[in-house]
Amino acid sequence: MAKVLVSNLISLDGYIEGPNGEFDWPVVEEEFFRYAESMLQSADVLLFGRKTYEMMAAHWPTERAIADDPVIAGKMNGLPKIVFSTTLKKADWQNTILMGENIEGEIFKLKEKPGKDIVILGSGSIVSQLTQANLIDEYRIIVNPVILGGGKPEFTGHIDRKHLKLTNVKQFKSGVVILYYQPIK
């Protein structure tokens, strides 16, 4: 059975993007890229909401991204991707399927299949919806040493209280810390 995991960058004050939607603040250096490579090696499918999908699709297929980090670009471009959106009309990034309805049902079906991890990158509204539906198996919260003072929080909308167990912590020389949590069921 596949696991659904969230791997999201957040600021120290809990935001996944700045007050004006900016995403220029994450600390991405050698240790972060090695983490990303390892995480992508354990994935069979990547899940996105529209906004994160558009950002990733504009970056990873470019010649610059492929030249700068061919391993991560190869995985990002090569892995199957599902983008959940009711407003996006087409998804041109290679290996992408566009789905507009029944997110929870589709994730439940994916989890039933054997295979590697199903990874959600960014996509706060999808993370929130799947958290409420108890469909997330692991949260990897990548805390960056920056305070944004406002922006979009990791979780939005109504979510019932969820108790989590800390299973691992990784600290990078840059001050970035990855907190690994699993739901207590």
PDB file of C-alpha atoms in Angstrom, residues 46-54 81-92 96-104 106-107 123 125-126 129:
ATOM      1  CA  LEU A  46       3.628  13.704  -7.393  1.00  0.00           C
ATOM      2  CA  LEU A  47       0.442  15.597  -6.457  1.00  0.00           C
ATOM      3  CA  PHE A  48      -0.139  19.304  -6.985  1.00  0.00           C
ATOM      4  CA  GLY A  49      -2.786  21.948  -6.753  1.00  0.00           C
ATOM      5  CA  ARG A  50      -3.059  24.408  -9.626  1.00  0.00           C
ATOM      6  CA  LYS A  51      -0.818  27.152  -8.248  1.00  0.00           C
ATOM      7  CA  THR A  52       2.063  24.862  -7.254  1.00  0.00           C
ATOM      8  CA  TYR A  53       1.705  22.919 -10.490  1.00  0.00           C
ATOM      9  CA  GLU A  54       1.999  26.080 -12.578  1.00  0.00           C
ATOM     10  CA  LYS A  81       2.047  13.919 -11.822  1.00  0.00           C
ATOM     11  CA  ILE A  82      -1.554  14.606 -10.884  1.00  0.00           C
ATOM     12  CA  VAL A  83      -2.787  18.165 -10.679  1.00  0.00           C
ATOM     13  CA  PHE A  84      -6.105  18.745  -8.921  1.00  0.00           C
ATOM     14  CA  SER A  85      -7.875  21.838 -10.223  1.00  0.00           C
ATOM     15  CA  THR A  86     -11.353  22.903 -11.216  1.00  0.00           C
ATOM     16  CA  THR A  87     -10.056  25.980 -13.070  1.00  0.00           C
ATOM     17  CA  LEU A  88      -7.052  24.683 -15.029  1.00  0.00           C
ATOM     18  CA  LYS A  89      -8.061  23.762 -18.582  1.00  0.00           C
ATOM     19  CA  LYS A  90      -4.991  21.743 -19.595  1.00  0.00           C
ATOM     20  CA  ALA A  91      -1.808  20.340 -18.097  1.00  0.00           C
ATOM     21  CA  ASP A  92       1.027  20.236 -20.631  1.00  0.00           C
ATOM     22  CA  THR A  96       0.651  14.959 -16.000  1.00  0.00           C
ATOM     23  CA  ILE A  97      -2.980  14.040 -15.494  1.00  0.00           C
ATOM     24  CA  LEU A  98      -5.515  16.779 -14.717  1.00  0.00           C
ATOM     25  CA  MET A  99      -8.283  15.894 -12.258  1.00  0.00           C
ATOM     26  CA  GLY A 100     -10.992  18.244 -11.122  1.00  0.00           C
ATOM     27  CA  GLU A 101     -13.267  16.314  -8.850  1.00  0.00           C
ATOM     28  CA  ASN A 102     -13.284  13.788  -6.000  1.00  0.00           C
ATOM     29  CA  ILE A 103      -9.766  14.414  -4.676  1.00  0.00           C
ATOM     30  CA  GLU A 104     -10.314  12.254  -1.605  1.00  0.00           C
ATOM     31  CA  GLU A 106      -8.816   9.471  -6.100  1.00  0.00           C
ATOM     32  CA  ILE A 107      -6.219   9.568  -3.314  1.00  0.00           C
ATOM     33  CA  SER A 123      -0.482  22.766  -2.550  1.00  0.00           C
ATOM     34  CA  SER A 125      -5.418  23.596   0.055  1.00  0.00           C
ATOM     35  CA  ILE A 126      -4.976  19.968  -0.999  1.00  0.00           C
ATOM     36  CA  GLN A 129      -8.347  18.769   2.551  1.00  0.00           C
TER      37      GLN A 129
END
